[in-house]
Short mmCIF file of C-alpha atoms and ligand atoms in Angstrom, two decimals:
data_model
loop_
_atom_site.label_atom_id
_atom_site.label_comp_id
_atom_site.label_asym_id
_atom_site.label_seq_id
_atom_site.Cartn_x
_atom_site.Cartn_y
_atom_site.Cartn_z
CA MET A 1 39.27 295.20 118.89
CA ILE A 2 37.34 297.54 116.62
CA LEU A 3 34.25 295.40 116.81
CA ASP A 4 34.78 295.30 120.59
CA LEU A 5 32.66 292.17 120.65
CA ALA A 6 33.55 291.34 124.25
CA THR A 7 31.87 294.55 125.43
CA GLU A 8 29.02 294.45 122.97
CA THR A 9 28.05 290.93 124.04
CA ALA A 10 28.99 291.21 127.74
CA SER A 11 26.72 289.74 130.39
CA ARG A 12 24.45 292.20 132.19
CA SER A 13 26.33 291.77 135.46
CA ASP A 14 29.75 292.45 133.87
CA LEU A 15 28.37 295.46 132.05
CA GLU A 16 26.73 296.84 135.18
CA ALA A 17 29.94 296.44 137.19
CA LEU A 18 31.79 298.42 134.52
CA GLN A 19 29.03 301.05 134.43
CA LEU A 20 29.06 301.53 138.21
CA ASP A 21 32.81 301.98 138.32
CA ARG A 22 32.67 304.52 135.48
CA LEU A 23 29.63 306.30 136.96
CA GLN A 24 31.39 306.79 140.28
CA LYS A 25 34.44 308.25 138.52
CA THR A 26 32.27 310.56 136.41
CA VAL A 27 30.32 311.88 139.40
CA ARG A 28 33.53 312.53 141.33
CA HIS A 29 35.06 314.27 138.28
CA MET A 30 31.99 316.49 137.87
CA TYR A 31 31.85 317.32 141.59
CA ASP A 32 35.52 318.26 141.64
CA HIS A 33 35.69 320.21 138.37
CA VAL A 34 32.30 321.67 137.43
CA PRO A 35 31.19 324.22 140.04
CA PHE A 36 27.68 324.40 138.56
CA TYR A 37 27.10 320.67 139.05
CA ARG A 38 28.73 320.65 142.50
CA GLN A 39 26.16 323.27 143.57
CA GLU A 40 23.34 321.19 142.07
CA MET A 41 24.55 318.16 144.04
CA GLU A 42 24.78 320.20 147.21
CA LYS A 43 21.22 321.50 146.68
CA ALA A 44 20.06 317.89 146.22
CA GLN A 45 22.10 316.88 149.30
CA VAL A 46 23.92 314.10 147.51
CA LYS A 47 27.65 313.44 147.74
CA ALA A 48 29.80 311.53 145.26
CA SER A 49 30.34 308.85 147.91
CA ASP A 50 26.55 308.27 148.09
CA ILE A 51 26.63 306.60 144.68
CA THR A 52 27.23 302.98 145.66
CA SER A 53 24.96 301.23 143.12
CA LEU A 54 23.41 301.99 139.75
CA GLU A 55 20.07 302.46 141.53
CA ASP A 56 21.58 305.53 143.23
CA LEU A 57 21.67 307.28 139.85
CA VAL A 58 18.17 308.67 140.43
CA ARG A 59 19.46 310.64 143.43
CA LEU A 60 21.56 312.81 141.13
CA PRO A 61 20.13 316.06 139.76
CA PHE A 62 19.21 316.38 136.08
CA MET A 63 21.09 318.49 133.56
CA ARG A 64 19.16 320.34 130.87
CA LYS A 65 19.83 322.33 127.73
CA ASP A 66 19.16 325.57 129.64
CA HIS A 67 22.09 324.79 131.92
CA LEU A 68 24.35 324.65 128.86
CA ARG A 69 23.02 327.98 127.63
CA ASP A 70 23.38 329.60 131.07
CA ASN A 71 27.02 328.47 131.22
CA TYR A 72 27.84 329.50 127.63
CA PRO A 73 30.45 329.03 126.26
CA PHE A 74 32.92 327.18 128.50
CA GLY A 75 31.31 327.07 131.97
CA LEU A 76 30.62 323.32 132.08
CA ILE A 77 33.97 322.12 130.77
CA ALA A 78 35.52 319.75 133.30
CA VAL A 79 39.19 319.97 132.26
CA PRO A 80 41.66 322.88 131.89
CA LEU A 81 40.93 324.55 128.55
CA ASP A 82 44.40 323.71 127.21
CA GLN A 83 43.46 320.02 127.30
CA VAL A 84 40.58 320.59 124.88
CA VAL A 85 41.45 319.57 121.31
CA ARG A 86 38.03 320.11 119.67
CA PHE A 87 34.82 322.10 120.10
CA HIS A 88 31.45 321.47 118.54
CA ALA A 89 28.19 323.34 118.92
CA SER A 90 24.57 322.79 118.08
CA SER A 91 22.94 325.59 116.17
CA GLY A 92 20.03 326.12 118.56
CA THR A 93 16.91 327.64 117.09
CA ARG A 94 16.60 330.20 119.87
CA GLY A 95 19.29 332.10 121.73
CA LYS A 96 22.91 331.09 122.03
CA PRO A 97 24.21 327.81 120.62
CA THR A 98 25.26 325.11 123.05
CA VAL A 99 28.99 324.43 123.08
CA VAL A 100 30.62 321.07 123.81
CA ALA A 101 34.29 320.12 124.10
CA TYR A 102 36.52 317.04 123.72
CA THR A 103 39.96 316.03 124.97
CA LYS A 104 42.29 313.90 122.86
CA GLY A 105 41.08 310.87 124.80
CA ASP A 106 37.44 311.83 124.15
CA ILE A 107 38.10 312.00 120.41
CA GLU A 108 39.81 308.59 120.47
CA ARG A 109 36.92 307.00 122.35
CA TRP A 110 34.35 308.69 120.09
CA SER A 111 36.19 307.36 117.02
CA ARG A 112 36.07 303.82 118.43
CA ILE A 113 32.38 304.17 119.30
CA VAL A 114 31.58 305.30 115.74
CA ALA A 115 33.82 302.60 114.20
CA ARG A 116 31.80 300.08 116.19
CA ALA A 117 28.57 301.71 115.00
CA VAL A 118 29.63 301.56 111.34
CA ALA A 119 30.54 297.87 111.78
CA CYS A 120 27.15 297.30 113.46
CA ALA A 121 25.52 298.62 110.27
CA GLY A 122 27.50 296.22 108.08
CA GLY A 123 30.54 298.41 107.37
CA ARG A 124 33.92 296.72 106.95
CA PRO A 125 37.57 297.75 106.83
CA GLY A 126 38.39 298.45 103.19
CA ASP A 127 34.98 299.97 102.39
CA ARG A 128 34.76 303.31 100.69
CA PHE A 129 32.32 305.51 102.55
CA HIS A 130 30.47 308.60 101.31
CA ASN A 131 30.01 310.97 104.26
CA ALA A 132 27.33 313.53 103.38
CA TYR A 133 26.89 314.85 106.92
CA GLY A 134 27.82 318.51 107.27
CA TYR A 135 31.39 319.23 108.41
CA GLY A 136 31.84 322.06 110.88
CA LEU A 137 30.45 322.85 114.30
CA PHE A 138 27.80 320.14 113.71
CA THR A 139 29.05 316.81 115.06
CA GLY A 140 27.76 314.70 112.15
CA GLY A 141 30.53 315.23 109.58
CA LEU A 142 33.65 314.96 111.76
CA GLY A 143 32.02 312.42 114.12
CA LEU A 144 31.42 309.92 111.32
CA HIS A 145 34.70 310.84 109.64
CA TYR A 146 36.99 309.74 112.46
CA GLY A 147 34.99 306.58 113.10
CA ILE A 148 35.15 305.51 109.46
CA GLU A 149 38.92 305.98 109.45
CA GLU A 150 39.23 304.13 112.77
CA LEU A 151 37.40 301.18 111.23
CA GLY A 152 39.97 301.10 108.44
CA ALA A 153 37.52 302.22 105.77
CA ALA A 154 38.20 305.11 103.38
CA VAL A 155 36.15 308.20 104.10
CA ILE A 156 34.98 310.47 101.28
CA PRO A 157 34.48 313.75 103.20
CA ILE A 158 32.00 315.32 100.80
CA SER A 159 29.88 317.06 103.51
CA GLY A 160 26.33 318.22 102.71
CA GLY A 161 25.06 320.14 99.67
CA ASN A 162 26.05 320.47 96.00
CA THR A 163 23.98 317.44 95.10
CA PRO A 164 25.15 317.07 91.46
CA ARG A 165 28.72 316.76 92.73
CA GLN A 166 27.62 314.19 95.34
CA ILE A 167 26.13 312.13 92.51
CA LEU A 168 29.26 312.39 90.39
CA VAL A 169 31.40 311.26 93.32
CA ILE A 170 29.09 308.33 94.12
CA GLN A 171 29.35 307.21 90.50
CA ASP A 172 33.10 307.63 90.18
CA PHE A 173 34.37 306.61 93.65
CA ALA A 174 31.91 303.72 93.96
CA PRO A 175 31.40 303.79 97.75
CA ARG A 176 29.74 300.88 99.61
CA GLY A 177 28.43 302.98 102.49
CA ILE A 178 26.69 306.35 102.71
CA ALA A 179 25.87 308.57 105.67
CA GLY A 180 23.61 311.60 105.79
CA THR A 181 20.23 312.67 107.07
CA PRO A 182 17.42 310.46 105.71
CA SER A 183 15.82 313.50 104.05
CA TYR A 184 19.05 314.44 102.28
CA VAL A 185 19.89 310.92 101.12
CA LEU A 186 16.40 310.69 99.65
CA ASN A 187 16.97 314.04 97.99
CA ILE A 188 20.15 312.62 96.36
CA ALA A 189 18.12 309.69 95.00
CA ASP A 190 15.49 312.08 93.58
CA GLU A 191 18.14 314.19 91.90
CA MET A 192 19.68 311.08 90.34
CA ARG A 193 16.35 310.23 88.77
CA LYS A 194 15.99 313.78 87.46
CA MET A 195 19.41 313.41 85.83
CA GLY A 196 18.19 310.27 84.12
CA LEU A 197 20.23 307.95 86.36
CA ASP A 198 18.88 304.89 88.14
CA PRO A 199 19.55 305.32 91.89
CA ARG A 200 19.10 301.56 92.37
CA LYS A 201 22.12 300.89 90.19
CA THR A 202 24.87 302.54 92.27
CA SER A 203 27.63 300.75 94.21
CA LEU A 204 25.91 301.59 97.52
CA ASP A 205 25.00 298.71 99.85
CA TYR A 206 24.15 300.34 103.16
CA GLY A 207 23.26 303.71 104.68
CA ILE A 208 23.88 305.12 108.16
CA LEU A 209 21.13 307.65 108.51
CA GLY A 210 19.94 309.79 111.39
CA ALA A 211 20.26 313.20 113.05
CA GLU A 212 16.53 313.80 112.50
CA PRO A 213 13.35 311.90 113.31
CA TRP A 214 12.24 309.54 110.53
CA SER A 215 9.57 306.88 110.27
CA GLU A 216 9.71 303.21 109.33
CA ALA A 217 7.83 304.17 106.16
CA LEU A 218 10.62 306.54 105.15
CA ARG A 219 13.16 303.77 105.73
CA GLN A 220 11.28 301.56 103.29
CA GLU A 221 11.09 304.38 100.78
CA ILE A 222 14.88 304.99 100.97
CA GLU A 223 15.76 301.27 100.85
CA GLU A 224 13.53 300.89 97.81
CA ALA A 225 14.80 304.05 96.07
CA LEU A 226 18.50 303.23 96.41
CA ALA A 227 18.40 299.43 96.77
CA ILE A 228 20.33 299.64 100.05
CA LYS A 229 19.83 298.64 103.68
CA ALA A 230 19.28 301.77 105.76
CA MET A 231 20.19 301.78 109.44
CA ASP A 232 19.30 304.41 112.04
CA ILE A 233 22.08 306.21 113.94
CA TYR A 234 21.34 308.40 116.95
CA GLY A 235 23.28 310.89 118.96
CA LEU A 236 23.37 314.44 120.20
CA SER A 237 26.23 316.87 120.67
CA GLU A 238 25.60 317.39 124.38
CA VAL A 239 26.10 313.66 125.02
CA LEU A 240 28.76 313.00 122.31
CA GLY A 241 27.53 313.32 118.73
CA PRO A 242 26.66 310.44 116.38
CA GLY A 243 27.22 306.97 117.84
CA VAL A 244 25.35 307.09 121.14
CA ALA A 245 23.10 304.39 119.66
CA MET A 246 23.14 302.42 116.41
CA GLU A 247 20.82 299.97 114.73
CA CYS A 248 22.26 296.61 113.68
CA ILE A 249 21.92 295.38 110.11
CA GLU A 250 20.77 291.95 111.32
CA ALA A 251 17.58 293.06 113.08
CA GLN A 252 17.00 296.68 111.93
CA ASN A 253 14.72 296.88 114.91
CA GLY A 254 15.83 299.38 117.52
CA LEU A 255 19.18 301.02 118.21
CA HIS A 256 21.80 299.43 120.48
CA ILE A 257 22.95 301.99 123.01
CA ALA A 258 26.73 302.10 123.60
CA GLU A 259 26.01 301.26 127.25
CA ASP A 260 29.65 300.95 128.21
CA HIS A 261 29.88 304.72 127.55
CA PHE A 262 26.34 305.97 128.23
CA LEU A 263 23.82 305.05 130.88
CA PRO A 264 20.28 305.47 129.51
CA GLU A 265 17.07 306.16 131.41
CA ILE A 266 13.51 306.85 130.30
CA VAL A 267 11.65 309.32 132.48
CA ASP A 268 8.20 310.83 132.51
CA SER A 269 8.82 314.18 130.85
CA LYS A 270 6.46 315.99 133.22
CA THR A 271 7.40 314.49 136.59
CA GLY A 272 10.98 313.39 135.84
CA LEU A 273 10.23 310.01 137.46
CA PRO A 274 11.91 306.94 135.91
CA LEU A 275 9.75 304.68 133.75
CA PRO A 276 10.22 300.92 133.34
CA TYR A 277 11.50 299.16 130.20
CA GLY A 278 8.95 299.24 127.39
CA GLU A 279 7.29 302.51 128.39
CA THR A 280 7.63 305.56 126.20
CA GLY A 281 9.04 308.74 127.71
CA GLU A 282 11.94 311.17 127.59
CA LEU A 283 15.43 309.76 127.03
CA VAL A 284 18.00 310.76 129.64
CA PHE A 285 21.73 309.99 129.34
CA THR A 286 24.66 309.96 131.73
CA SER A 287 28.07 309.82 130.09
CA LEU A 288 30.47 307.31 131.64
CA THR A 289 33.81 307.95 129.94
CA LYS A 290 33.86 311.60 128.89
CA GLU A 291 36.59 313.89 130.21
CA ALA A 292 36.04 317.40 128.81
CA PHE A 293 32.26 317.51 128.81
CA PRO A 294 30.68 314.85 130.99
CA VAL A 295 26.92 314.97 131.44
CA ILE A 296 24.89 313.52 134.27
CA ARG A 297 21.22 312.67 133.74
CA TYR A 298 21.00 314.92 130.68
CA ARG A 299 17.39 315.45 129.58
CA THR A 300 17.52 315.00 125.81
CA GLY A 301 13.94 316.04 125.05
CA ASP A 302 13.77 313.01 122.70
CA ILE A 303 10.89 310.56 123.06
CA ALA A 304 11.60 306.81 122.91
CA SER A 305 11.38 303.55 124.87
CA LEU A 306 13.98 300.93 125.88
CA ASN A 307 13.92 297.22 125.06
CA PRO A 308 16.23 294.84 126.98
CA ASP A 309 15.26 291.69 125.00
CA PRO A 310 18.09 289.70 123.39
CA CYS A 311 18.79 290.70 119.80
CA ILE A 312 19.41 288.27 116.94
CA CYS A 313 22.74 290.00 116.25
CA GLY A 314 24.08 288.72 119.60
CA ARG A 315 24.67 292.13 121.13
CA THR A 316 23.48 292.40 124.72
CA LEU A 317 23.38 296.20 124.68
CA VAL A 318 19.89 297.51 125.37
CA ARG A 319 17.97 298.80 122.35
CA MET A 320 16.08 302.07 122.15
CA SER A 321 13.12 302.45 119.82
CA ARG A 322 13.49 304.87 116.94
CA ILE A 323 12.87 308.41 118.20
CA LYS A 324 9.19 309.23 118.01
CA GLY A 325 9.97 312.96 118.06
CA ARG A 326 11.36 315.72 120.20
CA LEU A 327 9.37 317.32 122.98
CA ASP A 328 10.11 320.68 121.28
CA ASP A 329 8.45 319.45 118.09
CA MET A 330 5.40 317.94 119.76
CA LEU A 331 2.37 319.84 118.62
CA ILE A 332 -0.66 320.04 120.85
CA ILE A 333 -3.60 320.56 118.57
CA ARG A 334 -6.97 320.82 120.31
CA GLY A 335 -5.61 318.80 123.20
CA VAL A 336 -4.16 316.02 121.04
CA ASN A 337 -0.37 315.43 120.92
CA VAL A 338 0.96 315.11 117.38
CA PHE A 339 4.52 314.41 116.23
CA PRO A 340 5.55 315.14 112.62
CA THR A 341 6.74 311.51 112.26
CA GLU A 342 3.14 310.35 112.74
CA ILE A 343 2.08 312.52 109.82
CA GLU A 344 5.01 311.19 107.77
CA TYR A 345 3.94 307.64 108.52
CA VAL A 346 0.45 308.29 107.12
CA LEU A 347 1.59 310.17 104.02
CA LEU A 348 4.16 307.56 103.03
CA ARG A 349 1.61 304.78 103.04
CA LEU A 350 -0.05 306.39 100.02
CA ASN A 351 1.57 305.51 96.71
CA GLU A 352 0.48 308.78 95.11
CA ILE A 353 2.19 310.95 97.74
CA ALA A 354 5.95 311.73 97.70
CA PRO A 355 8.06 311.59 100.88
CA HIS A 356 8.35 315.37 101.14
CA TYR A 357 6.15 317.25 103.53
CA GLN A 358 5.91 320.20 105.88
CA VAL A 359 3.55 320.98 108.70
CA VAL A 360 2.43 324.58 109.21
CA VAL A 361 1.18 325.46 112.68
CA ASP A 362 -0.76 328.65 113.23
CA HIS A 363 -3.09 330.20 115.72
CA ARG A 364 -6.64 331.20 114.83
CA GLY A 365 -8.95 332.58 117.47
CA ALA A 366 -8.18 330.63 120.61
CA LEU A 367 -7.05 327.50 118.78
CA ASP A 368 -3.84 326.18 117.25
CA THR A 369 -4.33 324.96 113.69
CA LEU A 370 -2.31 322.47 111.70
CA GLU A 371 -1.94 322.35 107.94
CA VAL A 372 -0.15 319.53 106.19
CA HIS A 373 1.65 320.35 102.93
CA CYS A 374 2.67 317.43 100.76
CA GLU A 375 3.47 316.63 97.12
CA VAL A 376 2.23 314.03 94.67
CA THR A 377 4.89 311.77 93.19
CA PRO A 378 6.33 312.61 89.75
CA GLU A 379 4.76 309.34 88.46
CA TYR A 380 1.29 310.30 89.62
CA PHE A 381 1.74 313.81 88.24
CA ALA A 382 2.82 312.48 84.85
CA GLU A 383 -0.30 310.32 84.81
CA VAL A 384 -2.83 313.05 85.64
CA GLY A 385 -1.11 315.83 83.67
CA SER A 386 -1.89 318.54 86.18
CA LEU A 387 -3.66 318.56 89.51
CA GLU A 388 -6.21 321.12 88.28
CA ALA A 389 -6.93 319.34 84.99
CA ASP A 390 -8.04 316.13 86.65
CA HIS A 391 -10.15 317.73 89.30
CA MET A 392 -12.14 314.63 90.18
CA ARG A 393 -9.10 312.47 90.71
CA SER A 394 -7.14 315.01 92.71
CA ASN A 395 -10.17 315.72 94.84
CA ALA A 396 -10.60 312.02 95.54
CA LEU A 397 -6.92 311.82 96.49
CA ARG A 398 -7.27 314.81 98.82
CA GLN A 399 -10.24 313.19 100.54
CA LYS A 400 -8.32 309.95 100.94
CA VAL A 401 -5.31 311.68 102.53
CA LEU A 402 -7.54 313.76 104.81
CA HIS A 403 -9.44 310.70 105.93
CA MET A 404 -6.27 308.76 106.73
CA LEU A 405 -4.74 311.70 108.62
CA ARG A 406 -7.92 312.15 110.62
CA SER A 407 -8.26 308.52 111.58
CA GLU A 408 -4.55 308.16 112.45
CA LEU A 409 -4.10 311.42 114.37
CA GLY A 410 -7.57 311.71 115.89
CA ILE A 411 -8.03 315.32 114.78
CA SER A 412 -8.96 316.98 111.52
CA VAL A 413 -6.23 319.00 109.85
CA GLY A 414 -5.88 321.27 106.84
CA LEU A 415 -4.27 319.81 103.72
CA HIS A 416 -2.49 321.19 100.66
CA VAL A 417 -1.47 318.73 97.97
CA HIS A 418 1.16 320.26 95.69
CA LYS A 419 2.75 319.26 92.41
CA PRO A 420 6.25 317.72 92.61
CA GLY A 421 9.20 319.93 93.56
CA VAL A 422 7.28 322.69 95.37
CA LEU A 423 8.35 322.03 98.96
CA PRO A 424 11.88 322.88 100.09
CA ARG A 425 14.43 320.02 100.00
CA SER A 426 16.93 319.57 102.80
CA GLU A 427 20.70 319.34 102.62
CA GLY A 428 20.95 318.45 106.30
CA LYS A 429 18.25 318.29 108.92
CA ALA A 430 14.85 318.71 107.25
CA VAL A 431 12.63 321.51 108.53
CA ARG A 432 9.33 319.71 109.04
CA ILE A 433 7.53 322.30 111.16
CA VAL A 434 6.85 325.89 110.14
CA ASP A 435 5.54 327.59 113.24
CA LYS A 436 3.60 330.77 112.44
CA ARG A 437 2.20 331.18 115.94
CA PRO A 438 3.06 334.51 117.57
CA GLN A 439 6.07 334.00 119.87
CA GLN A 440 5.28 334.63 123.53
O1 LIG B 1 22.32 315.33 115.23
C1 LIG B 1 24.22 314.12 116.04
C2 LIG B 1 24.11 313.15 114.93
C3 LIG B 1 24.81 313.36 113.77
C4 LIG B 1 23.32 312.02 115.07
C5 LIG B 1 24.74 312.44 112.72
C6 LIG B 1 23.24 311.09 114.04
C7 LIG B 1 23.95 311.30 112.88
P1 LIG B 1 22.65 317.48 117.29
O2 LIG B 1 22.82 318.40 116.14
O3 LIG B 1 23.10 317.94 118.63
O4 LIG B 1 23.43 316.14 117.06
O5 LIG B 1 21.12 317.09 117.34
C8 LIG B 1 20.68 316.13 118.26
O6 LIG B 1 18.92 315.39 116.78
O7 LIG B 1 18.49 315.28 120.31
C9 LIG B 1 17.47 314.33 118.30
O8 LIG B 1 16.41 315.21 118.54
C10 LIG B 1 17.88 314.42 116.84
N1 LIG B 1 18.38 313.13 116.37
C11 LIG B 1 19.64 312.70 116.26
N2 LIG B 1 19.67 311.43 115.75
C12 LIG B 1 18.38 311.06 115.56
C13 LIG B 1 17.74 309.90 115.07
C14 LIG B 1 23.22 315.24 116.04
N3 LIG B 1 18.41 308.83 114.65
C15 LIG B 1 19.21 315.89 118.09
N4 LIG B 1 16.38 309.87 115.06
C16 LIG B 1 18.72 314.80 119.02
C17 LIG B 1 15.68 310.93 115.47
C18 LIG B 1 17.56 312.14 115.96
N5 LIG B 1 16.22 312.08 115.92
#
């Protein structure tokens, strides 16, 4: 039941029949209980009874983050408030946070979705599981927590931060699984090395990492550092939290969307028009089973593509590519679109450069400028003594990094190569972009 294999391997026609039934119920529920969305449907001249096939989805109006902010805090909740058993919120860099809510049934379904995701990554009942996602309004900590318990594994609810204690607990409790942001899990491995411990010699076998964009190169770095398999988990509070999509340990090639609970679309972010399988665009989700906070055609702002090809793991659920980046984080430098993950991908291909970086965006004259800050690895640093002392070598390294960035990104950028430990380390979502441009 926990693996829910019947659903995960269902035929397309069975799955679509289930999706249509659930979509119709969700649209009716929204129309009846969320005045904001009823008005949107009336403006778009679409009635709940017009949704007779999955193709009719495109007739429904989009929901966006702004709508959540405008209806802060409880305006979009579709059940009486006394049926809500949990709230979460995303921090939101500007303005009010966005608030989401769950009924008891929502929490039970979410737990089963996450249990399924943990199993998809190789987790088993009886595992001990180190959960380093933050507990609180963020969905990561509690979202994983309930799913791990539902699977029948033992959760270690350590939350984020206090890295020395995390290391002690990993050593003493000997967990098989670990969850956290990729940047924080890497940070734990670095700290282990600094304490003279070998991060490859822990009990850990697999990691469930996500909540921030990360590149294939960073996956390799983490797998190598900790001698684990690292799988990508995706989700967002507005749609649920962690578990909307999960990579399988068999293929590690794209994330299976929990399509029995979420209907995915890829649209052109400018026109909103749907794009076919394989094309890259903005991910849009419609929830199919949520009671307290259903969303219809929610524009995530995340950039990815969908792949319907059969997967070696046997699941028939469509796979999304890893997230290339968020529209909010896309930098437009001299007309060229750049995502931080593309910079990460270049930096991590160089053995001398550590997987810690930040991108500073500024405005000079009429142009946006981009400066990449990165660090050399402790090994390289030990070899050269100091970056200033071996001027020739560090200059050659700088030129090499600059050349690779230029040829990969198609623009020239500024570069600062620092000694190890200079850039800030994350305990949750890494801050990759420092935007110094004047706010309009
Ligand atoms: O980050 C939920 C989550 C928790 C996912 C733990 C995975 C693990 P929010 O705080 O609402 O929710 O942030 C959602 O984070 O729209 C993406 O931009 C980004 N994001 C989440 N997972 C991934 C991922 C949680 N695997 C926002 N790859 C989303 C890239 C991700 N970006």
